[in-house]
mmCIF file of C-alpha atoms in Angstrom:
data_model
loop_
_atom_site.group_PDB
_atom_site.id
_atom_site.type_symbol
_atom_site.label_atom_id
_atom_site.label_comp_id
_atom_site.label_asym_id
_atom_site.label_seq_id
_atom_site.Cartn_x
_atom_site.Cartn_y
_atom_site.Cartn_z
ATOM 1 C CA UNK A 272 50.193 167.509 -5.834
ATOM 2 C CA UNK A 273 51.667 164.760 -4.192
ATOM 3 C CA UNK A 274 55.233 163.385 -5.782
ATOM 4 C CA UNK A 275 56.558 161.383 -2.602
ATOM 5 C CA UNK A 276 56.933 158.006 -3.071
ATOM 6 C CA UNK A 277 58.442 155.472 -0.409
ATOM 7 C CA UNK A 278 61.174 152.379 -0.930
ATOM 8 C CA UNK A 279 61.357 149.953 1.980
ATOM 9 C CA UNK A 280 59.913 152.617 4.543
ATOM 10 C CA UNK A 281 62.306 155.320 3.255
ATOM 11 C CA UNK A 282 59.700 158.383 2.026
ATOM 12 C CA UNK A 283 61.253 160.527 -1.210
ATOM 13 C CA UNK A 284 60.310 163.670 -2.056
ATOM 14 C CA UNK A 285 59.686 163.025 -6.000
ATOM 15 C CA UNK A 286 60.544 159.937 -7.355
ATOM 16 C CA UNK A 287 64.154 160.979 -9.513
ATOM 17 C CA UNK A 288 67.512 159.553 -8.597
ATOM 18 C CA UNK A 289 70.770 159.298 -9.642
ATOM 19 C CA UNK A 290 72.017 156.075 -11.633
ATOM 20 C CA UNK A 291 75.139 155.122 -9.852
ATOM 21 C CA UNK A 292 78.610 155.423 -11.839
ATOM 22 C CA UNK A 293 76.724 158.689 -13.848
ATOM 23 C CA UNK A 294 77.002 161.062 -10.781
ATOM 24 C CA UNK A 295 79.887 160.771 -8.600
ATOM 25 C CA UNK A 296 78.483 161.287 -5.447
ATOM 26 C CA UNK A 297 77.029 164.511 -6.342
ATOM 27 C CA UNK A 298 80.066 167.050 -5.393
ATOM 28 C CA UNK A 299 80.891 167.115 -8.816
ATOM 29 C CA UNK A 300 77.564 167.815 -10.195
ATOM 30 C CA UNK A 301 76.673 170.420 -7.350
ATOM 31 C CA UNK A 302 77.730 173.460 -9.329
ATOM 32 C CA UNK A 303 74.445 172.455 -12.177
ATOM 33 C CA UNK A 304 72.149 170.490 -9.770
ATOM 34 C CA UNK A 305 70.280 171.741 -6.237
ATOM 35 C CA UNK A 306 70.824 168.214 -4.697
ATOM 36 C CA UNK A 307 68.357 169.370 -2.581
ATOM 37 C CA UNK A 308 65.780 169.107 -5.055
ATOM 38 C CA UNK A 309 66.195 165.211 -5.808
ATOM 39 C CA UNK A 310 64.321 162.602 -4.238
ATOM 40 C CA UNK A 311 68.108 160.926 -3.800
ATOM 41 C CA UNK A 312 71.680 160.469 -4.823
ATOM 42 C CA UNK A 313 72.975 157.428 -5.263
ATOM 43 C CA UNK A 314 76.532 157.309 -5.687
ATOM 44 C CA UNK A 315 79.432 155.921 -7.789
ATOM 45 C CA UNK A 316 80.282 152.243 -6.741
ATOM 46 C CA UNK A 317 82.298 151.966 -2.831
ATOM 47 C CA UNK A 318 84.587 148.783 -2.584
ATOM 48 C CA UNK A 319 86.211 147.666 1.185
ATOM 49 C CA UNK A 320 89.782 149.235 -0.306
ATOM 50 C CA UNK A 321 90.243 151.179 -3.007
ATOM 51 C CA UNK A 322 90.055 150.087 -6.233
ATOM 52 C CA UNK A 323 91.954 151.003 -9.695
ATOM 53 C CA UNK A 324 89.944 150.405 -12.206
ATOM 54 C CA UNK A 325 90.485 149.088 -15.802
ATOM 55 C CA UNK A 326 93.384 150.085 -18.141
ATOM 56 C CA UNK A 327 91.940 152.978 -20.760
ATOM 57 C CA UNK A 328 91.052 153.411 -23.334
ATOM 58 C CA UNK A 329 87.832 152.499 -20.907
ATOM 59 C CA UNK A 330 84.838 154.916 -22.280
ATOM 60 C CA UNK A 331 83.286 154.574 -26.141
ATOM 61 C CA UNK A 332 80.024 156.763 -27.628
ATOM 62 C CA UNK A 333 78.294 154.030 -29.526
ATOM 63 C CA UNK A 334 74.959 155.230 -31.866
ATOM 64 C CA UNK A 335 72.553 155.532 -29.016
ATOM 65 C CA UNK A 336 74.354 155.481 -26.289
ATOM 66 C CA UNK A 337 77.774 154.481 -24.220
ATOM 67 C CA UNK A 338 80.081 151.822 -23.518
ATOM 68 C CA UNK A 339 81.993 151.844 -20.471
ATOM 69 C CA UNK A 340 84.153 149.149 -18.662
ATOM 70 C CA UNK A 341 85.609 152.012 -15.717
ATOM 71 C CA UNK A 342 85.873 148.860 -13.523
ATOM 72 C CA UNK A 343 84.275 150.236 -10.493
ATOM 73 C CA UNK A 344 86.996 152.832 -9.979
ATOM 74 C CA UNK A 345 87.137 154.265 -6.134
ATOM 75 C CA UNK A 346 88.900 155.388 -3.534
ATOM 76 C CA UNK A 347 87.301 152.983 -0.816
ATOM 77 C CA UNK A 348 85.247 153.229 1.577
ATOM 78 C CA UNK A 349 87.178 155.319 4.150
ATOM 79 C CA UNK A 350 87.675 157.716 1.762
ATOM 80 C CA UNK A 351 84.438 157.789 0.972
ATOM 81 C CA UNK A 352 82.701 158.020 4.155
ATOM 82 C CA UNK A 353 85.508 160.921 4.943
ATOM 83 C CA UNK A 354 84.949 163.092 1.707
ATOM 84 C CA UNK A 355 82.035 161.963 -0.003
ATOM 85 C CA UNK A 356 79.594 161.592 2.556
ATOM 86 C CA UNK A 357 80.159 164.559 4.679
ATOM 87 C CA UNK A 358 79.364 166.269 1.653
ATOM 88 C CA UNK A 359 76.463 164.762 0.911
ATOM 89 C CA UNK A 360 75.119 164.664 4.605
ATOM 90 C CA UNK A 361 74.912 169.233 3.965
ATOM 91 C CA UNK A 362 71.662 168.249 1.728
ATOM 92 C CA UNK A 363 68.064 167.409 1.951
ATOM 93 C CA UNK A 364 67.570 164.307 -0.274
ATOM 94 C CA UNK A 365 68.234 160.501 0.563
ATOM 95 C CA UNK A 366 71.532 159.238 0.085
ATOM 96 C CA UNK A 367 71.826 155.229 -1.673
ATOM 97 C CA UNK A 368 75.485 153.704 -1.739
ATOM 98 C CA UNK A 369 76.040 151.437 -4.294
ATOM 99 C CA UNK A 370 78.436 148.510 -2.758
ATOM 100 C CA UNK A 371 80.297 146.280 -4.793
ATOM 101 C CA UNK A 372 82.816 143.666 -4.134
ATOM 102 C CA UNK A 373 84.578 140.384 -5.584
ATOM 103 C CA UNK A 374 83.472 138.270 -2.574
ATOM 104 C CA UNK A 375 80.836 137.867 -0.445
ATOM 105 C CA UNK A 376 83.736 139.011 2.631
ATOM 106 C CA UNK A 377 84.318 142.451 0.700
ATOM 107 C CA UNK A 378 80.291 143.155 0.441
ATOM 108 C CA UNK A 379 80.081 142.489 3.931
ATOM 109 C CA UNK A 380 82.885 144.772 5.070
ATOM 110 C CA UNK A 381 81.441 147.431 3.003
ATOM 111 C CA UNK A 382 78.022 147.237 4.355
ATOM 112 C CA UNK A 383 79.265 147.049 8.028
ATOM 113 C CA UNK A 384 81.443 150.186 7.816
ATOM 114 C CA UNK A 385 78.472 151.878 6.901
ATOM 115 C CA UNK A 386 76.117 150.595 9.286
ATOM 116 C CA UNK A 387 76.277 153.397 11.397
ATOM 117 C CA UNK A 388 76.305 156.392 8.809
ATOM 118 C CA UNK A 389 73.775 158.414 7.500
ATOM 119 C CA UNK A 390 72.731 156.094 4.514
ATOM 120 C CA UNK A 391 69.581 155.723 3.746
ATOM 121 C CA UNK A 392 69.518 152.505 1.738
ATOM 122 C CA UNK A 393 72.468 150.502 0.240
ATOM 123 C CA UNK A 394 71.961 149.220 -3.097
ATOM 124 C CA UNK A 395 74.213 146.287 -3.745
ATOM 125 C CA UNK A 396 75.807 145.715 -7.558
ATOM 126 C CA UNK A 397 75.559 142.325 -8.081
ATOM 127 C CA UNK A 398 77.490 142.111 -11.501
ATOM 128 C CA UNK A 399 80.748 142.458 -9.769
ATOM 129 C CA UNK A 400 82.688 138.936 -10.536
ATOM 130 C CA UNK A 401 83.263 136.642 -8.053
ATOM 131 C CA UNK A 402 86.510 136.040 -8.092
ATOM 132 C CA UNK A 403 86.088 132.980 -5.771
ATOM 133 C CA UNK A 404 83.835 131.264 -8.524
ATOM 134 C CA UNK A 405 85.838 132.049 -11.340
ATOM 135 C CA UNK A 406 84.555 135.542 -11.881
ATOM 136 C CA UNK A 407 81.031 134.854 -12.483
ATOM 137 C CA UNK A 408 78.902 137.765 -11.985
ATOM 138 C CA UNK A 409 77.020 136.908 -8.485
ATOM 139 C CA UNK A 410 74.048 138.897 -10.746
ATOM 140 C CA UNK A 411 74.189 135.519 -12.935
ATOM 141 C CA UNK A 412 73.003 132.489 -10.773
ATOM 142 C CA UNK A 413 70.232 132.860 -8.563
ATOM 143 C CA UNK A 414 71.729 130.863 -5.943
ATOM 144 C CA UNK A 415 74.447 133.036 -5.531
ATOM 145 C CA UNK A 416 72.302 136.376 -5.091
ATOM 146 C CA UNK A 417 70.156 134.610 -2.531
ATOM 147 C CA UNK A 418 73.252 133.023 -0.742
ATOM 148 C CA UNK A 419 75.109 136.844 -1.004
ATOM 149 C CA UNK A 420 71.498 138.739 0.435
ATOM 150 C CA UNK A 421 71.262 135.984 3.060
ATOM 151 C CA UNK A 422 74.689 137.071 4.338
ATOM 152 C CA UNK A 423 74.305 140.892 3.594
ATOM 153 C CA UNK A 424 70.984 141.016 5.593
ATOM 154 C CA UNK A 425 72.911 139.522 8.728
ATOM 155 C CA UNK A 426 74.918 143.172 8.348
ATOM 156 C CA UNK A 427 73.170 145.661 6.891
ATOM 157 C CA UNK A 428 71.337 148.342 9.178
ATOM 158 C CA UNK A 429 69.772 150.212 6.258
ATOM 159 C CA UNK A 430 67.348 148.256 3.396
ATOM 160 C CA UNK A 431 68.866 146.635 0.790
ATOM 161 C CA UNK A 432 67.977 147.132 -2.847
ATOM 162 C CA UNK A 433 69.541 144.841 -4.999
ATOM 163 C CA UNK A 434 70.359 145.889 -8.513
ATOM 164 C CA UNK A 435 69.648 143.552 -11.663
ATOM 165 C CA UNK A 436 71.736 142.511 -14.650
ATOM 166 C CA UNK A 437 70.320 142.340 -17.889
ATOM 167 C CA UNK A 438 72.503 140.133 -19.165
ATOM 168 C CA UNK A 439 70.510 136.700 -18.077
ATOM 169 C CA UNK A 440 68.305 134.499 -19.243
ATOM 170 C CA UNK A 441 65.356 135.385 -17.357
ATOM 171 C CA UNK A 442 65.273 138.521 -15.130
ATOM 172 C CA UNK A 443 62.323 137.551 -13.293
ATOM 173 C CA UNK A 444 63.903 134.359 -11.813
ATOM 174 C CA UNK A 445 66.996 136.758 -10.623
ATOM 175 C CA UNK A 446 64.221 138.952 -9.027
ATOM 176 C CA UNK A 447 62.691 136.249 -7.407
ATOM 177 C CA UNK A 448 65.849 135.019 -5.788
ATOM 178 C CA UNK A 449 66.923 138.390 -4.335
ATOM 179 C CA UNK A 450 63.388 138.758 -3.041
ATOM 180 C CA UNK A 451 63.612 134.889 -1.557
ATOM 181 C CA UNK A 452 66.945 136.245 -0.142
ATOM 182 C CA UNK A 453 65.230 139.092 1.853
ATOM 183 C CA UNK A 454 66.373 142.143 -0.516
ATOM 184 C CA UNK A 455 63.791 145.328 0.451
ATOM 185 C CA UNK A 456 63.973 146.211 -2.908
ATOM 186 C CA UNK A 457 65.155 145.854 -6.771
ATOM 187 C CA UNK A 458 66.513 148.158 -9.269
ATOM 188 C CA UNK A 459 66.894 147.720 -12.796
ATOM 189 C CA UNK A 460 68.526 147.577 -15.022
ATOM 190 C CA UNK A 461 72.185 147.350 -15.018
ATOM 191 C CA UNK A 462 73.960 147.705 -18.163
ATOM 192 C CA UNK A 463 74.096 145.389 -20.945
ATOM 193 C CA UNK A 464 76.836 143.628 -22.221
ATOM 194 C CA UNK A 465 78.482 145.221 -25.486
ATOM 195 C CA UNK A 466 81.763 145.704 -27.699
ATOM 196 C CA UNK A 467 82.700 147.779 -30.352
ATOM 197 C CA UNK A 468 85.776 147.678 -32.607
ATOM 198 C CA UNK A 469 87.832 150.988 -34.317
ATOM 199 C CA UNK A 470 88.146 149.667 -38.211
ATOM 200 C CA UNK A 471 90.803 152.447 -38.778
ATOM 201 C CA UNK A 472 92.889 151.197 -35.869
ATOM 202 C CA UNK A 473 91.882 147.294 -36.698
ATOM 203 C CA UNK A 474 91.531 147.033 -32.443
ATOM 204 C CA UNK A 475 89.044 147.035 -29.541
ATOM 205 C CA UNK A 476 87.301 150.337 -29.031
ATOM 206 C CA UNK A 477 88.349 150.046 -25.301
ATOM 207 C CA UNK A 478 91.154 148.527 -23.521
ATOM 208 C CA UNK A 479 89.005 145.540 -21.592
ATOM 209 C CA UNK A 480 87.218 144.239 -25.346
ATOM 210 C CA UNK A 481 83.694 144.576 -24.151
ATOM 211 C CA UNK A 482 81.519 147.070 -22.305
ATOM 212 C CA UNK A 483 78.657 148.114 -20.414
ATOM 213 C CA UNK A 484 76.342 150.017 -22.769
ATOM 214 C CA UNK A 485 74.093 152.326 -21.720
ATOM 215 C CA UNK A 486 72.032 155.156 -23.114
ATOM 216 C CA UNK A 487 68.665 155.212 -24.931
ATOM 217 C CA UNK A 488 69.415 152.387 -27.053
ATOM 218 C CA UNK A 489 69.170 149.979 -23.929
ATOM 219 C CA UNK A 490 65.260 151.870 -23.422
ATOM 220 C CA UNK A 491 62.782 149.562 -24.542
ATOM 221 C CA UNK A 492 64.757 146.559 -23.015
ATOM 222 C CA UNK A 493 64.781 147.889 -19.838
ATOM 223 C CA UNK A 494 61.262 149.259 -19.407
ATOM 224 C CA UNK A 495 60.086 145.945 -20.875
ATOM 225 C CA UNK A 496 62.326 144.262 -18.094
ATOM 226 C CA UNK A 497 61.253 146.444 -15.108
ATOM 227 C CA UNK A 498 57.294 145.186 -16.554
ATOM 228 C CA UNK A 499 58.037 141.635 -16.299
ATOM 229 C CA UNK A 500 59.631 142.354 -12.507
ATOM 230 C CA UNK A 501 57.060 144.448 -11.159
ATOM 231 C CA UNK A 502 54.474 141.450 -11.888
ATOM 232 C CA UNK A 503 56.595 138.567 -10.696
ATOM 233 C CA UNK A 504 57.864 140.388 -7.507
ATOM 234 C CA UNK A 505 56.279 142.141 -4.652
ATOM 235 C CA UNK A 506 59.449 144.598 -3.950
ATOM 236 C CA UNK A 507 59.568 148.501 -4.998
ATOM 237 C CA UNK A 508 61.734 148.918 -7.894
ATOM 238 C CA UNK A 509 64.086 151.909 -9.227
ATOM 239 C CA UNK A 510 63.936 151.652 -12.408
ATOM 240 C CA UNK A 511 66.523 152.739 -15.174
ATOM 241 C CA UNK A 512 67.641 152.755 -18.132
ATOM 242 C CA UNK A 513 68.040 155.050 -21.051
ATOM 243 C CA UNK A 514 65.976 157.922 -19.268
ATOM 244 C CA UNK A 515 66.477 160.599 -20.946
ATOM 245 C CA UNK A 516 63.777 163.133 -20.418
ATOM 246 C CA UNK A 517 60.122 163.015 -18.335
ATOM 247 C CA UNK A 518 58.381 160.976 -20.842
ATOM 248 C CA UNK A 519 61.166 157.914 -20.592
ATOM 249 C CA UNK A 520 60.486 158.336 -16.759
ATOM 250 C CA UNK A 521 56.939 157.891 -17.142
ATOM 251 C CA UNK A 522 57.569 154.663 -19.248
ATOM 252 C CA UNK A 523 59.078 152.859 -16.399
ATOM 253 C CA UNK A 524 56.685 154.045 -13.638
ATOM 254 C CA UNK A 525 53.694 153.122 -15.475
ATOM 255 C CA UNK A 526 55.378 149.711 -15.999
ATOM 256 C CA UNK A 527 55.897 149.692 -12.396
ATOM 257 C CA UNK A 528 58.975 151.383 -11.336
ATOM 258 C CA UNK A 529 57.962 153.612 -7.669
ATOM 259 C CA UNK A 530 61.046 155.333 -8.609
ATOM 260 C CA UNK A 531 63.520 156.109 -11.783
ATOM 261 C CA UNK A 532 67.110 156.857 -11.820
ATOM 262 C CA UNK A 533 68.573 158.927 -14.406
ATOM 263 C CA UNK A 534 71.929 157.594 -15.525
ATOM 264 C CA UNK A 535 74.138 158.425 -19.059
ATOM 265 C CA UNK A 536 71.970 161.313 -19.774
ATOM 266 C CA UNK A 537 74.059 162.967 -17.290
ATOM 267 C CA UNK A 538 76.928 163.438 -18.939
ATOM 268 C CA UNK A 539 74.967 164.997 -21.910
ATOM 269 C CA UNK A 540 72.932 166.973 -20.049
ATOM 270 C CA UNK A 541 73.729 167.987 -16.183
ATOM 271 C CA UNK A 542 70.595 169.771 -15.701
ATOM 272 C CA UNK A 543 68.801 166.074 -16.688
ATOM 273 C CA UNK A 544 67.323 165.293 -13.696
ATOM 274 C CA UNK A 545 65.591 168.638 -12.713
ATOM 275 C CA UNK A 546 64.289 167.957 -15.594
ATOM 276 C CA UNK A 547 62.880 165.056 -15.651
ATOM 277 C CA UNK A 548 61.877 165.972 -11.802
ATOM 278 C CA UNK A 549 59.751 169.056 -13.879
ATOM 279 C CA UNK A 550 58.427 166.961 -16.465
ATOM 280 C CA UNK A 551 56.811 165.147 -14.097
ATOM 281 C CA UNK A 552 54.972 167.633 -12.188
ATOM 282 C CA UNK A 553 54.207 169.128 -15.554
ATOM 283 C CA UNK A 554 52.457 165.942 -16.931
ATOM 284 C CA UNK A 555 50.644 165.677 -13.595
ATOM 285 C CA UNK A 556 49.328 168.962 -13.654
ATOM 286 C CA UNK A 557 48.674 168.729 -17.441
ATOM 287 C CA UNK A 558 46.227 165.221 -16.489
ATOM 288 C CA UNK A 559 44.888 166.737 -13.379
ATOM 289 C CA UNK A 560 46.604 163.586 -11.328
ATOM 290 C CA UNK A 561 47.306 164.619 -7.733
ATOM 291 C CA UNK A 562 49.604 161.583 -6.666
ATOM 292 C CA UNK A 563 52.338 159.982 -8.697
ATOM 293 C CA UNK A 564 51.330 156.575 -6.664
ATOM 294 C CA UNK A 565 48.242 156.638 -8.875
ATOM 295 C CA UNK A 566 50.359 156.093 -11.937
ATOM 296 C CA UNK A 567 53.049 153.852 -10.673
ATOM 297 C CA UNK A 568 52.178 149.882 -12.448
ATOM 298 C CA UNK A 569 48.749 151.716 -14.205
ATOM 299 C CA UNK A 570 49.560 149.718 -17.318
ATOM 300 C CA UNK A 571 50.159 146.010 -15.348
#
């Protein structure tokens, strides 16, 4: 049985990841998870200087799922490359850093600093604001992603997967702009754009107002959104999304993810992605199919 799958040249063993934000960068999941056994981490969100993060309350269980607004919390990328990364670098599996910034300057600083580390592939989060065009999500104007991947591609040693936000008109036309702008490949989706209000207290759930929600709820949105990618674009995609178990993982490769990250089912379940990396094999062995490329778009 063959589970590898490869993303812009870079071969995984199976085809599981880790949603960034949802894993840290794997030291604090290591006690429940064999790293080893994933096709890749991808880690929490790494800014040019550390970054505080929203005031709390900043996390809310909604019916079906999450809303967060952490704010991209991290110690920066020194820190990270010190710490983080010489952990990771002890285990078998790919390593993706998510990079996020507030200008195109901070992306690029990021990406350079890690030009010459073991990363495998940087995936950049284009629903940071730009504060420089008054804190519009570069995820939310085409020009912008293909003037930010233009820049990014003139830096980055590693391929560059650019990750989507749902919360636009049309996700193909973002899709097709990051692709125009050289991106290696996509992942989708990010999280959607929510609120929630405490009656008893008469106030926002969470200190910022609104939220990124996450979670099964977001499911059918997503896999419907990774469908209408995969046939505009000619990029790999991770997709994501409300995975909660194999069967949600199978969704979005048959809509035509190569590979699926699992994200807020994490903090349910640790053991989540072993076992959606079992699932799989199980479902393969149960259908007699002997390469996981064989299913990936089936239903396109």
């Amino acid at each position: 049985m063959n589970t590898k799958v490869t993303i812009a040249g870079v071969t995984f063993k199976n085809p599981v990841t880790t949603a960034s934000g949802t894993f840290g960068s794997g030291m604090e999941y290591s006690e429940f998870v064999d790293l080893n056994r994933l096709g890749a981490v991808t880690t929490k969100g790494v800014s040019s200087v550390p970054w505080p993060g929203n005031p709390v309350p900043r996390i809310a269980e909604t019916y079906g799922g999450m809303l967060n607004a952490i704010g991209l919390q991290n110690p920066g990328v020194d820190m990270f490359v010190e710490r983080d990364l010489a952990f990771l670098k002890k285990f078998d599996t790919k390593v993706i850093v998510n990079v996020c910034g507030k200008s195109v300057k901070e992306y690029v600083e990021v990406v350079e600093r890690l030009s010459e580390e073991a990363v495998d592939l940087l995936e950049l989060n284009i629903s940071c604001p730009n504060v420089k065009e008054g804190c519009i999500a570069f995820g939310q104007d085409p020009k912008m992603i293909a003037m930010i991947m233009d820049e990014i591609k003139r830096h980055a040693k590693q391929p560059v997967i650019v990750k989507l936000s749902p919360n636009v008109t049309d996700i193909t036309e973002m899709a097709k702009a990051a692709e125009a702008g050289g991106a290696d490949a996509l992942s989708l989706i990010n999280t959607l754009t929510g609120m929630k209000i405490d009656i008893n207290r008469r106030a926002f759930a969470i200190a910022n107002k609104t939220g990124g929600m996450s979670g099964p709820a977001v499911k059918p949105i997503a896999v419907r959104m990774v469908y209408q990618v995969a046939n505009a674009v000619k990029l790999p995609i991770i997709g994501m999304g409300g995975i909660q178990n194999a069967e949600d993982a199978l969704e979005f490769i048959m809509a035509g993810a190569t590979a699926v990250a699992v994200g807020t089912a994490n903090f349910i379940n640790p053991y989540a992605t072993i076992e959606v990396i079992e699932g799989i094999e199980n479902f393969m062995t149960k259908n007699q199919i002997s390469d996981i490329n064989d299913l990936i778009g089936c239903v396109k």
